[in-house]
Amino acid sequence: MAWPERELHPGRSARDFYGAEIRWHRKNAGGMSLAALAQIVCFSKGHLSRIEAGESKVPEGLSEKLDVAFGTDGSFLRLYELASREDFPDKYKRFMELAEQAIGHEAYETTVPGLLQTADFASAVLQAGEPFAAEEEIDDWLTKRLRRQDRLSRQPSPCRYWFILDEGAIRRPVGGPAVMVVQLTRLLHASRLQHVTIQILPFSAGAHSEIGGSLTLLTLPDRAVVAYEEGSRSGHLFEETDEVLHRQALYDLLRAQALSPRDSEAMISAALEGTTDALPRRDARPVAEE
């Protein structure tokens, strides 16, 4: 059974328009499938599907191949000049723009926040989240994620950060013990910065309002607050006062359920010690065969 094609929104952004043009030309080329086009342009079907839906940045080299495949005489190459300027899909773009301006950033996360991730940890998370993505896509996402971390050390007035992390963020061995040792060390260093607070929401807290998702509150320079909720595959930005106040109240409950910053640091230290113990010992000797 064929899966229904995703709805496109060509008027939303240059990236979305580029993707809609791919579909339009496919349909007018005898109903060409994505799989057939993927073979022609030497890109994976999954990668092309995300580009067509406006979810992935248009990579270099694709436009020329599309112009040849559809006989469009350079129109995709011209569109690329606009679409390539958009680093993020439209649904994340405004949130990212507001995050750059924020003077206060509060977030509950089920994993280590992107702003605090090491390169190896971030790479492992991205690969797990999009297991069918092309290597160049992962590299592109990783570069952008690490670049955004400059906000943590922005001077002279850095943003005030408050992170509440599910205990699973420090227990789940993402990337293996060696990667986790470096990542947990990074968390400890971040927790000691004056403008960063980290709390752990322990498993013992039980069920809560954000289980299975994440919640971010951004305080803007004019003191207005916006909220952003995200699941594994979608997110929504809330700017209406009532909606934001509701989510601020939910975040306050999470803050009350979480361990204190001092106890959270102790839990991270204990997790680091346990993970370090799990590393292969360099001086370990193989057991002699009988």
PDB file of C-alpha atoms in Angstrom:
ATOM      1  CA  MET A   1       0.000   0.000   0.000  1.00  0.00           C
ATOM      2  CA  ALA A   2       1.396   3.407  -0.999  1.00  0.00           C
ATOM      3  CA  TRP A   3       1.700   6.008   1.757  1.00  0.00           C
ATOM      4  CA  PRO A   4      -0.125   9.318   1.136  1.00  0.00           C
ATOM      5  CA  GLU A   5       2.205  12.173   0.228  1.00  0.00           C
ATOM      6  CA  ARG A   6       2.751  14.861   2.822  1.00  0.00           C
ATOM      7  CA  GLU A   7       1.003  18.195   2.449  1.00  0.00           C
ATOM      8  CA  LEU A   8       3.273  20.945   1.151  1.00  0.00           C
ATOM      9  CA  HIS A   9       3.173  24.668   1.970  1.00  0.00           C
ATOM     10  CA  PRO A  10       4.870  26.486  -0.948  1.00  0.00           C
ATOM     11  CA  GLY A  11       3.902  29.931   0.324  1.00  0.00           C
ATOM     12  CA  ARG A  12       5.549  29.466   3.711  1.00  0.00           C
ATOM     13  CA  SER A  13       9.209  29.973   2.803  1.00  0.00           C
ATOM     14  CA  ALA A  14      11.714  29.787  -0.038  1.00  0.00           C
ATOM     15  CA  ARG A  15      12.721  26.330   1.162  1.00  0.00           C
ATOM     16  CA  ASP A  16       9.101  25.139   1.048  1.00  0.00           C
ATOM     17  CA  PHE A  17       8.614  26.655  -2.415  1.00  0.00           C
ATOM     18  CA  TYR A  18      11.731  24.838  -3.653  1.00  0.00           C
ATOM     19  CA  GLY A  19      10.337  21.536  -2.377  1.00  0.00           C
ATOM     20  CA  ALA A  20       6.918  22.176  -3.927  1.00  0.00           C
ATOM     21  CA  GLU A  21       8.595  22.840  -7.266  1.00  0.00           C
ATOM     22  CA  ILE A  22      10.284  19.442  -7.091  1.00  0.00           C
ATOM     23  CA  ARG A  23       6.920  17.763  -6.594  1.00  0.00           C
ATOM     24  CA  TRP A  24       5.229  19.818  -9.341  1.00  0.00           C
ATOM     25  CA  HIS A  25       7.888  18.871 -11.870  1.00  0.00           C
ATOM     26  CA  ARG A  26       7.788  15.227 -10.772  1.00  0.00           C
ATOM     27  CA  LYS A  27       4.037  15.076 -11.350  1.00  0.00           C
ATOM     28  CA  ASN A  28       4.423  16.727 -14.737  1.00  0.00           C
ATOM     29  CA  ALA A  29       7.097  14.260 -15.754  1.00  0.00           C
ATOM     30  CA  GLY A  30       4.647  11.401 -16.046  1.00  0.00           C
ATOM     31  CA  GLY A  31       4.087  11.078 -12.318  1.00  0.00           C
ATOM     32  CA  MET A  32       7.738  10.330 -11.560  1.00  0.00           C
ATOM     33  CA  SER A  33       8.188   8.804  -8.099  1.00  0.00           C
ATOM     34  CA  LEU A  34      10.656  10.067  -5.510  1.00  0.00           C
ATOM     35  CA  ALA A  35      12.493   6.755  -5.782  1.00  0.00           C
ATOM     36  CA  ALA A  36      12.948   7.215  -9.526  1.00  0.00           C
ATOM     37  CA  LEU A  37      14.114  10.809  -9.092  1.00  0.00           C
ATOM     38  CA  ALA A  38      16.512   9.721  -6.333  1.00  0.00           C
ATOM     39  CA  GLN A  39      18.242   7.357  -8.753  1.00  0.00           C
ATOM     40  CA  ILE A  40      18.538  10.090 -11.388  1.00  0.00           C
ATOM     41  CA  VAL A  41      20.050  12.754  -9.106  1.00  0.00           C
ATOM     42  CA  CYS A  42      22.040  10.309  -6.922  1.00  0.00           C
ATOM     43  CA  PHE A  43      20.459  11.353  -3.611  1.00  0.00           C
ATOM     44  CA  SER A  44      18.660   9.077  -1.181  1.00  0.00           C
ATOM     45  CA  LYS A  45      14.875   8.881  -1.375  1.00  0.00           C
ATOM     46  CA  GLY A  46      14.581   9.846   2.300  1.00  0.00           C
ATOM     47  CA  HIS A  47      16.784  12.906   1.818  1.00  0.00           C
ATOM     48  CA  LEU A  48      14.761  14.035  -1.200  1.00  0.00           C
ATOM     49  CA  SER A  49      11.519  13.483   0.710  1.00  0.00           C
ATOM     50  CA  ARG A  50      12.659  15.841   3.488  1.00  0.00           C
ATOM     51  CA  ILE A  51      13.816  18.442   0.962  1.00  0.00           C
ATOM     52  CA  GLU A  52      10.494  18.234  -0.879  1.00  0.00           C
ATOM     53  CA  ALA A  53       8.635  18.750   2.422  1.00  0.00           C
ATOM     54  CA  GLY A  54      10.818  21.733   3.312  1.00  0.00           C
ATOM     55  CA  GLU A  55      12.313  19.934   6.325  1.00  0.00           C
ATOM     56  CA  SER A  56      15.941  19.742   5.167  1.00  0.00           C
ATOM     57  CA  LYS A  57      18.203  22.433   3.840  1.00  0.00           C
ATOM     58  CA  VAL A  58      18.806  22.212   0.088  1.00  0.00           C
ATOM     59  CA  PRO A  59      22.337  20.793  -0.386  1.00  0.00           C
ATOM     60  CA  GLU A  60      24.879  22.040  -2.879  1.00  0.00           C
ATOM     61  CA  GLY A  61      24.924  20.175  -6.178  1.00  0.00           C
ATOM     62  CA  LEU A  62      21.272  19.085  -6.171  1.00  0.00           C
ATOM     63  CA  SER A  63      19.864  22.040  -8.125  1.00  0.00           C
ATOM     64  CA  GLU A  64      22.027  21.438 -11.180  1.00  0.00           C
ATOM     65  CA  LYS A  65      20.946  17.792 -11.263  1.00  0.00           C
ATOM     66  CA  LEU A  66      17.269  18.726 -10.952  1.00  0.00           C
ATOM     67  CA  ASP A  67      17.591  21.205 -13.813  1.00  0.00           C
ATOM     68  CA  VAL A  68      19.034  18.443 -15.987  1.00  0.00           C
ATOM     69  CA  ALA A  69      16.440  15.868 -14.864  1.00  0.00           C
ATOM     70  CA  PHE A  70      13.476  18.176 -15.556  1.00  0.00           C
ATOM     71  CA  GLY A  71      14.970  20.298 -18.354  1.00  0.00           C
ATOM     72  CA  THR A  72      14.271  23.465 -16.396  1.00  0.00           C
ATOM     73  CA  ASP A  73      17.158  25.538 -17.801  1.00  0.00           C
ATOM     74  CA  GLY A  74      18.621  26.740 -14.496  1.00  0.00           C
ATOM     75  CA  SER A  75      15.414  27.559 -12.589  1.00  0.00           C
ATOM     76  CA  PHE A  76      16.291  25.287  -9.644  1.00  0.00           C
ATOM     77  CA  LEU A  77      19.780  26.765  -9.484  1.00  0.00           C
ATOM     78  CA  ARG A  78      18.258  30.255  -9.287  1.00  0.00           C
ATOM     79  CA  LEU A  79      15.830  29.153  -6.567  1.00  0.00           C
ATOM     80  CA  TYR A  80      18.731  27.659  -4.641  1.00  0.00           C
ATOM     81  CA  GLU A  81      20.172  31.145  -4.081  1.00  0.00           C
ATOM     82  CA  LEU A  82      17.125  31.944  -1.937  1.00  0.00           C
ATOM     83  CA  ALA A  83      16.419  28.546  -0.366  1.00  0.00           C
ATOM     84  CA  SER A  84      20.031  28.036   0.774  1.00  0.00           C
ATOM     85  CA  ARG A  85      19.840  31.101   3.038  1.00  0.00           C
ATOM     86  CA  GLU A  86      17.333  29.411   5.332  1.00  0.00           C
ATOM     87  CA  ASP A  87      19.109  27.308   7.940  1.00  0.00           C
ATOM     88  CA  PHE A  88      15.952  26.010   9.639  1.00  0.00           C
ATOM     89  CA  PRO A  89      12.515  24.786   8.565  1.00  0.00           C
ATOM     90  CA  ASP A  90       9.822  27.449   8.880  1.00  0.00           C
ATOM     91  CA  LYS A  91       8.212  25.811  11.931  1.00  0.00           C
ATOM     92  CA  TYR A  92      11.478  26.247  13.902  1.00  0.00           C
ATOM     93  CA  LYS A  93      12.662  29.483  12.333  1.00  0.00           C
ATOM     94  CA  ARG A  94      10.775  31.974  14.507  1.00  0.00           C
ATOM     95  CA  PHE A  95      11.654  30.054  17.664  1.00  0.00           C
ATOM     96  CA  MET A  96      15.341  30.147  16.729  1.00  0.00           C
ATOM     97  CA  GLU A  97      15.146  33.868  15.985  1.00  0.00           C
ATOM     98  CA  LEU A  98      13.527  34.552  19.373  1.00  0.00           C
ATOM     99  CA  ALA A  99      16.048  32.323  21.165  1.00  0.00           C
ATOM    100  CA  GLU A 100      18.857  34.473  19.751  1.00  0.00           C
ATOM    101  CA  GLN A 101      17.265  37.575  21.299  1.00  0.00           C
ATOM    102  CA  ALA A 102      16.260  36.039  24.646  1.00  0.00           C
ATOM    103  CA  ILE A 103      17.598  37.328  27.954  1.00  0.00           C
ATOM    104  CA  GLY A 104      16.108  34.352  29.809  1.00  0.00           C
ATOM    105  CA  HIS A 105      15.956  30.735  28.639  1.00  0.00           C
ATOM    106  CA  GLU A 106      14.212  28.084  30.748  1.00  0.00           C
ATOM    107  CA  ALA A 107      13.807  24.560  29.429  1.00  0.00           C
ATOM    108  CA  TYR A 108      12.761  21.071  30.431  1.00  0.00           C
ATOM    109  CA  GLU A 109      14.431  18.384  28.311  1.00  0.00           C
ATOM    110  CA  THR A 110      14.377  14.602  28.251  1.00  0.00           C
ATOM    111  CA  THR A 111      17.961  14.584  26.973  1.00  0.00           C
ATOM    112  CA  VAL A 112      20.951  16.906  27.270  1.00  0.00           C
ATOM    113  CA  PRO A 113      19.962  20.263  25.698  1.00  0.00           C
ATOM    114  CA  GLY A 114      21.601  21.057  22.380  1.00  0.00           C
ATOM    115  CA  LEU A 115      23.267  24.119  23.927  1.00  0.00           C
ATOM    116  CA  LEU A 116      25.147  21.836  26.347  1.00  0.00           C
ATOM    117  CA  GLN A 117      25.942  18.899  24.076  1.00  0.00           C
ATOM    118  CA  THR A 118      29.461  17.872  23.135  1.00  0.00           C
ATOM    119  CA  ALA A 119      30.149  17.256  19.458  1.00  0.00           C
ATOM    120  CA  ASP A 120      30.265  13.462  19.859  1.00  0.00           C
ATOM    121  CA  PHE A 121      27.076  13.358  21.927  1.00  0.00           C
ATOM    122  CA  ALA A 122      25.254  15.654  19.477  1.00  0.00           C
ATOM    123  CA  SER A 123      26.356  13.530  16.528  1.00  0.00           C
ATOM    124  CA  ALA A 124      25.059  10.364  18.218  1.00  0.00           C
ATOM    125  CA  VAL A 125      21.704  12.034  19.017  1.00  0.00           C
ATOM    126  CA  LEU A 126      21.269  13.346  15.466  1.00  0.00           C
ATOM    127  CA  GLN A 127      22.106   9.994  13.904  1.00  0.00           C
ATOM    128  CA  ALA A 128      19.682   8.189  16.212  1.00  0.00           C
ATOM    129  CA  GLY A 129      16.941  10.743  15.568  1.00  0.00           C
ATOM    130  CA  GLU A 130      17.263  10.539  11.785  1.00  0.00           C
ATOM    131  CA  PRO A 131      18.745   7.083  11.093  1.00  0.00           C
ATOM    132  CA  PHE A 132      18.052   7.331   7.352  1.00  0.00           C
ATOM    133  CA  ALA A 133      19.566  10.795   6.891  1.00  0.00           C
ATOM    134  CA  ALA A 134      22.544  11.222   4.583  1.00  0.00           C
ATOM    135  CA  GLU A 135      25.942  11.848   6.171  1.00  0.00           C
ATOM    136  CA  GLU A 136      26.080  15.376   4.752  1.00  0.00           C
ATOM    137  CA  GLU A 137      22.733  16.170   6.409  1.00  0.00           C
ATOM    138  CA  ILE A 138      24.008  15.025   9.798  1.00  0.00           C
ATOM    139  CA  ASP A 139      27.182  17.081   9.356  1.00  0.00           C
ATOM    140  CA  ASP A 140      25.128  20.147   8.414  1.00  0.00           C
ATOM    141  CA  TRP A 141      22.819  19.811  11.450  1.00  0.00           C
ATOM    142  CA  LEU A 142      25.795  19.208  13.744  1.00  0.00           C
ATOM    143  CA  THR A 143      27.596  22.324  12.518  1.00  0.00           C
ATOM    144  CA  LYS A 144      24.533  24.489  13.153  1.00  0.00           C
ATOM    145  CA  ARG A 145      23.918  22.987  16.601  1.00  0.00           C
ATOM    146  CA  LEU A 146      27.476  23.599  17.753  1.00  0.00           C
ATOM    147  CA  ARG A 147      27.467  27.107  16.308  1.00  0.00           C
ATOM    148  CA  ARG A 148      24.407  28.023  18.405  1.00  0.00           C
ATOM    149  CA  GLN A 149      26.334  27.165  21.569  1.00  0.00           C
ATOM    150  CA  ASP A 150      28.153  30.497  21.270  1.00  0.00           C
ATOM    151  CA  ARG A 151      25.123  31.972  23.062  1.00  0.00           C
ATOM    152  CA  LEU A 152      26.230  30.321  26.321  1.00  0.00           C
ATOM    153  CA  SER A 153      29.373  32.439  26.550  1.00  0.00           C
ATOM    154  CA  ARG A 154      28.068  35.649  24.994  1.00  0.00           C
ATOM    155  CA  GLN A 155      29.480  38.701  26.735  1.00  0.00           C
ATOM    156  CA  PRO A 156      29.147  41.101  28.447  1.00  0.00           C
ATOM    157  CA  SER A 157      25.555  40.141  29.357  1.00  0.00           C
ATOM    158  CA  PRO A 158      24.941  36.439  28.707  1.00  0.00           C
ATOM    159  CA  CYS A 159      21.425  35.040  28.671  1.00  0.00           C
ATOM    160  CA  ARG A 160      20.193  33.529  31.963  1.00  0.00           C
ATOM    161  CA  TYR A 161      19.724  29.769  31.500  1.00  0.00           C
ATOM    162  CA  TRP A 162      17.733  27.377  33.677  1.00  0.00           C
ATOM    163  CA  PHE A 163      17.656  23.746  32.541  1.00  0.00           C
ATOM    164  CA  ILE A 164      15.587  20.967  34.101  1.00  0.00           C
ATOM    165  CA  LEU A 165      16.754  17.602  32.780  1.00  0.00           C
ATOM    166  CA  ASP A 166      14.996  14.287  33.100  1.00  0.00           C
ATOM    167  CA  GLU A 167      17.191  11.811  34.976  1.00  0.00           C
ATOM    168  CA  GLY A 168      17.299   9.722  31.808  1.00  0.00           C
ATOM    169  CA  ALA A 169      19.432  12.463  30.235  1.00  0.00           C
ATOM    170  CA  ILE A 170      22.350  11.500  32.496  1.00  0.00           C
ATOM    171  CA  ARG A 171      21.631   7.764  32.674  1.00  0.00           C
ATOM    172  CA  ARG A 172      21.029   6.796  29.038  1.00  0.00           C
ATOM    173  CA  PRO A 173      24.445   5.842  27.507  1.00  0.00           C
ATOM    174  CA  VAL A 174      24.229   7.874  24.301  1.00  0.00           C
ATOM    175  CA  GLY A 175      27.273   7.182  22.146  1.00  0.00           C
ATOM    176  CA  GLY A 176      28.771   4.791  24.693  1.00  0.00           C
ATOM    177  CA  PRO A 177      30.600   5.282  28.022  1.00  0.00           C
ATOM    178  CA  ALA A 178      33.522   7.315  26.616  1.00  0.00           C
ATOM    179  CA  VAL A 179      31.165   9.847  25.009  1.00  0.00           C
ATOM    180  CA  MET A 180      29.047  10.032  28.166  1.00  0.00           C
ATOM    181  CA  VAL A 181      32.053  10.685  30.420  1.00  0.00           C
ATOM    182  CA  VAL A 182      32.933  13.788  28.396  1.00  0.00           C
ATOM    183  CA  GLN A 183      29.289  14.851  28.193  1.00  0.00           C
ATOM    184  CA  LEU A 184      28.644  14.522  31.930  1.00  0.00           C
ATOM    185  CA  THR A 185      31.847  16.433  32.635  1.00  0.00           C
ATOM    186  CA  ARG A 186      30.589  19.180  30.344  1.00  0.00           C
ATOM    187  CA  LEU A 187      27.306  19.300  32.302  1.00  0.00           C
ATOM    188  CA  LEU A 188      29.150  19.680  35.585  1.00  0.00           C
ATOM    189  CA  HIS A 189      31.255  22.535  34.226  1.00  0.00           C
ATOM    190  CA  ALA A 190      28.146  24.271  32.854  1.00  0.00           C
ATOM    191  CA  SER A 191      26.299  23.912  36.169  1.00  0.00           C
ATOM    192  CA  ARG A 192      29.033  25.942  37.856  1.00  0.00           C
ATOM    193  CA  LEU A 193      28.640  28.951  35.552  1.00  0.00           C
ATOM    194  CA  GLN A 194      26.968  31.913  37.260  1.00  0.00           C
ATOM    195  CA  HIS A 195      24.340  32.344  34.538  1.00  0.00           C
ATOM    196  CA  VAL A 196      23.453  28.631  34.223  1.00  0.00           C
ATOM    197  CA  THR A 197      21.321  26.562  36.607  1.00  0.00           C
ATOM    198  CA  ILE A 198      20.782  22.822  36.095  1.00  0.00           C
ATOM    199  CA  GLN A 199      18.282  20.677  37.967  1.00  0.00           C
ATOM    200  CA  ILE A 200      17.618  16.963  37.536  1.00  0.00           C
ATOM    201  CA  LEU A 201      14.040  15.699  37.610  1.00  0.00           C
ATOM    202  CA  PRO A 202      14.510  12.238  39.178  1.00  0.00           C
ATOM    203  CA  PHE A 203      12.685   9.104  38.132  1.00  0.00           C
ATOM    204  CA  SER A 204      11.197   9.055  41.638  1.00  0.00           C
ATOM    205  CA  ALA A 205       9.140  12.163  40.762  1.00  0.00           C
ATOM    206  CA  GLY A 206       6.883   9.894  38.712  1.00  0.00           C
ATOM    207  CA  ALA A 207       4.545  11.165  36.000  1.00  0.00           C
ATOM    208  CA  HIS A 208       4.484  14.864  35.116  1.00  0.00           C
ATOM    209  CA  SER A 209       3.009  17.269  32.558  1.00  0.00           C
ATOM    210  CA  GLU A 210       5.878  17.152  30.050  1.00  0.00           C
ATOM    211  CA  ILE A 211       6.552  13.427  30.041  1.00  0.00           C
ATOM    212  CA  GLY A 212       7.560  12.432  26.521  1.00  0.00           C
ATOM    213  CA  GLY A 213       8.227  15.985  25.326  1.00  0.00           C
ATOM    214  CA  SER A 214      10.092  19.206  26.044  1.00  0.00           C
ATOM    215  CA  LEU A 215       9.096  22.720  27.096  1.00  0.00           C
ATOM    216  CA  THR A 216      11.038  25.961  26.622  1.00  0.00           C
ATOM    217  CA  LEU A 217      10.205  29.433  27.942  1.00  0.00           C
ATOM    218  CA  LEU A 218      11.988  32.434  26.425  1.00  0.00           C
ATOM    219  CA  THR A 219      12.021  35.837  28.106  1.00  0.00           C
ATOM    220  CA  LEU A 220      12.587  38.565  25.528  1.00  0.00           C
ATOM    221  CA  PRO A 221      14.264  41.977  26.046  1.00  0.00           C
ATOM    222  CA  ASP A 222      10.857  43.671  26.488  1.00  0.00           C
ATOM    223  CA  ARG A 223      10.074  41.082  29.231  1.00  0.00           C
ATOM    224  CA  ALA A 224       7.489  39.337  27.069  1.00  0.00           C
ATOM    225  CA  VAL A 225       7.576  35.530  27.367  1.00  0.00           C
ATOM    226  CA  VAL A 226       6.934  32.930  24.672  1.00  0.00           C
ATOM    227  CA  ALA A 227       6.651  29.160  25.100  1.00  0.00           C
ATOM    228  CA  TYR A 228       7.719  26.360  22.801  1.00  0.00           C
ATOM    229  CA  GLU A 229       6.632  22.729  23.155  1.00  0.00           C
ATOM    230  CA  GLU A 230       8.256  19.982  21.120  1.00  0.00           C
ATOM    231  CA  GLY A 231       7.676  16.271  20.614  1.00  0.00           C
ATOM    232  CA  SER A 232       9.871  13.850  18.709  1.00  0.00           C
ATOM    233  CA  ARG A 233       8.642  15.038  15.302  1.00  0.00           C
ATOM    234  CA  SER A 234       6.809  18.344  15.784  1.00  0.00           C
ATOM    235  CA  GLY A 235       6.858  21.583  17.744  1.00  0.00           C
ATOM    236  CA  HIS A 236       4.575  24.519  18.471  1.00  0.00           C
ATOM    237  CA  LEU A 237       5.327  28.113  19.467  1.00  0.00           C
ATOM    238  CA  PHE A 238       2.878  29.832  21.861  1.00  0.00           C
ATOM    239  CA  GLU A 239       2.789  33.610  22.092  1.00  0.00           C
ATOM    240  CA  GLU A 240      -0.750  34.185  23.416  1.00  0.00           C
ATOM    241  CA  THR A 241      -0.708  35.340  27.060  1.00  0.00           C
ATOM    242  CA  ASP A 242      -3.072  32.662  28.404  1.00  0.00           C
ATOM    243  CA  GLU A 243      -1.198  29.857  26.656  1.00  0.00           C
ATOM    244  CA  VAL A 244       2.170  31.117  27.904  1.00  0.00           C
ATOM    245  CA  LEU A 245       0.958  31.599  31.500  1.00  0.00           C
ATOM    246  CA  HIS A 246      -0.359  28.029  31.528  1.00  0.00           C
ATOM    247  CA  ARG A 247       3.021  26.681  30.480  1.00  0.00           C
ATOM    248  CA  GLN A 248       4.883  28.872  32.947  1.00  0.00           C
ATOM    249  CA  ALA A 249       2.766  27.309  35.694  1.00  0.00           C
ATOM    250  CA  LEU A 250       3.610  23.824  34.380  1.00  0.00           C
ATOM    251  CA  TYR A 251       7.310  24.673  34.363  1.00  0.00           C
ATOM    252  CA  ASP A 252       7.106  25.957  37.943  1.00  0.00           C
ATOM    253  CA  LEU A 253       5.658  22.587  38.975  1.00  0.00           C
ATOM    254  CA  LEU A 254       8.547  20.794  37.292  1.00  0.00           C
ATOM    255  CA  ARG A 255      11.006  23.079  39.060  1.00  0.00           C
ATOM    256  CA  ALA A 256       9.397  22.199  42.391  1.00  0.00           C
ATOM    257  CA  GLN A 257       9.555  18.454  41.653  1.00  0.00           C
ATOM    258  CA  ALA A 258      13.207  18.548  40.583  1.00  0.00           C
ATOM    259  CA  LEU A 259      16.230  18.139  42.835  1.00  0.00           C
ATOM    260  CA  SER A 260      17.940  21.276  44.103  1.00  0.00           C
ATOM    261  CA  PRO A 261      20.889  22.521  41.995  1.00  0.00           C
ATOM    262  CA  ARG A 262      23.318  21.179  44.639  1.00  0.00           C
ATOM    263  CA  ASP A 263      21.676  17.749  44.793  1.00  0.00           C
ATOM    264  CA  SER A 264      21.454  17.718  40.998  1.00  0.00           C
ATOM    265  CA  GLU A 265      25.191  18.333  40.746  1.00  0.00           C
ATOM    266  CA  ALA A 266      25.749  15.455  43.146  1.00  0.00           C
ATOM    267  CA  MET A 267      23.596  13.148  41.009  1.00  0.00           C
ATOM    268  CA  ILE A 268      25.475  14.138  37.851  1.00  0.00           C
ATOM    269  CA  SER A 269      28.780  13.506  39.652  1.00  0.00           C
ATOM    270  CA  ALA A 270      27.561  10.074  40.744  1.00  0.00           C
ATOM    271  CA  ALA A 271      26.476   9.264  37.190  1.00  0.00           C
ATOM    272  CA  LEU A 272      29.886  10.387  35.928  1.00  0.00           C
ATOM    273  CA  GLU A 273      31.643   8.166  38.455  1.00  0.00           C
ATOM    274  CA  GLY A 274      29.512   5.177  37.479  1.00  0.00           C
ATOM    275  CA  THR A 275      30.085   5.781  33.771  1.00  0.00           C
ATOM    276  CA  THR A 276      33.826   6.163  34.291  1.00  0.00           C
ATOM    277  CA  ASP A 277      33.874   2.824  36.091  1.00  0.00           C
ATOM    278  CA  ALA A 278      32.225   1.270  33.011  1.00  0.00           C
ATOM    279  CA  LEU A 279      35.085   2.323  30.726  1.00  0.00           C
ATOM    280  CA  PRO A 280      37.423  -0.441  29.562  1.00  0.00           C
ATOM    281  CA  ARG A 281      40.509  -0.411  31.755  1.00  0.00           C
ATOM    282  CA  ARG A 282      43.729   0.110  29.836  1.00  0.00           C
ATOM    283  CA  ASP A 283      45.588  -2.108  32.249  1.00  0.00           C
ATOM    284  CA  ALA A 284      43.055  -4.909  32.002  1.00  0.00           C
ATOM    285  CA  ARG A 285      44.682  -8.188  31.035  1.00  0.00           C
ATOM    286  CA  PRO A 286      42.950 -10.977  29.116  1.00  0.00           C
ATOM    287  CA  VAL A 287      42.093 -14.050  31.141  1.00  0.00           C
ATOM    288  CA  ALA A 288      44.503 -16.859  30.359  1.00  0.00           C
ATOM    289  CA  GLU A 289      42.992 -19.690  28.372  1.00  0.00           C
ATOM    290  CA  GLU A 290      42.860 -22.982  30.220  1.00  0.00           C
TER     291      GLU A 290
END
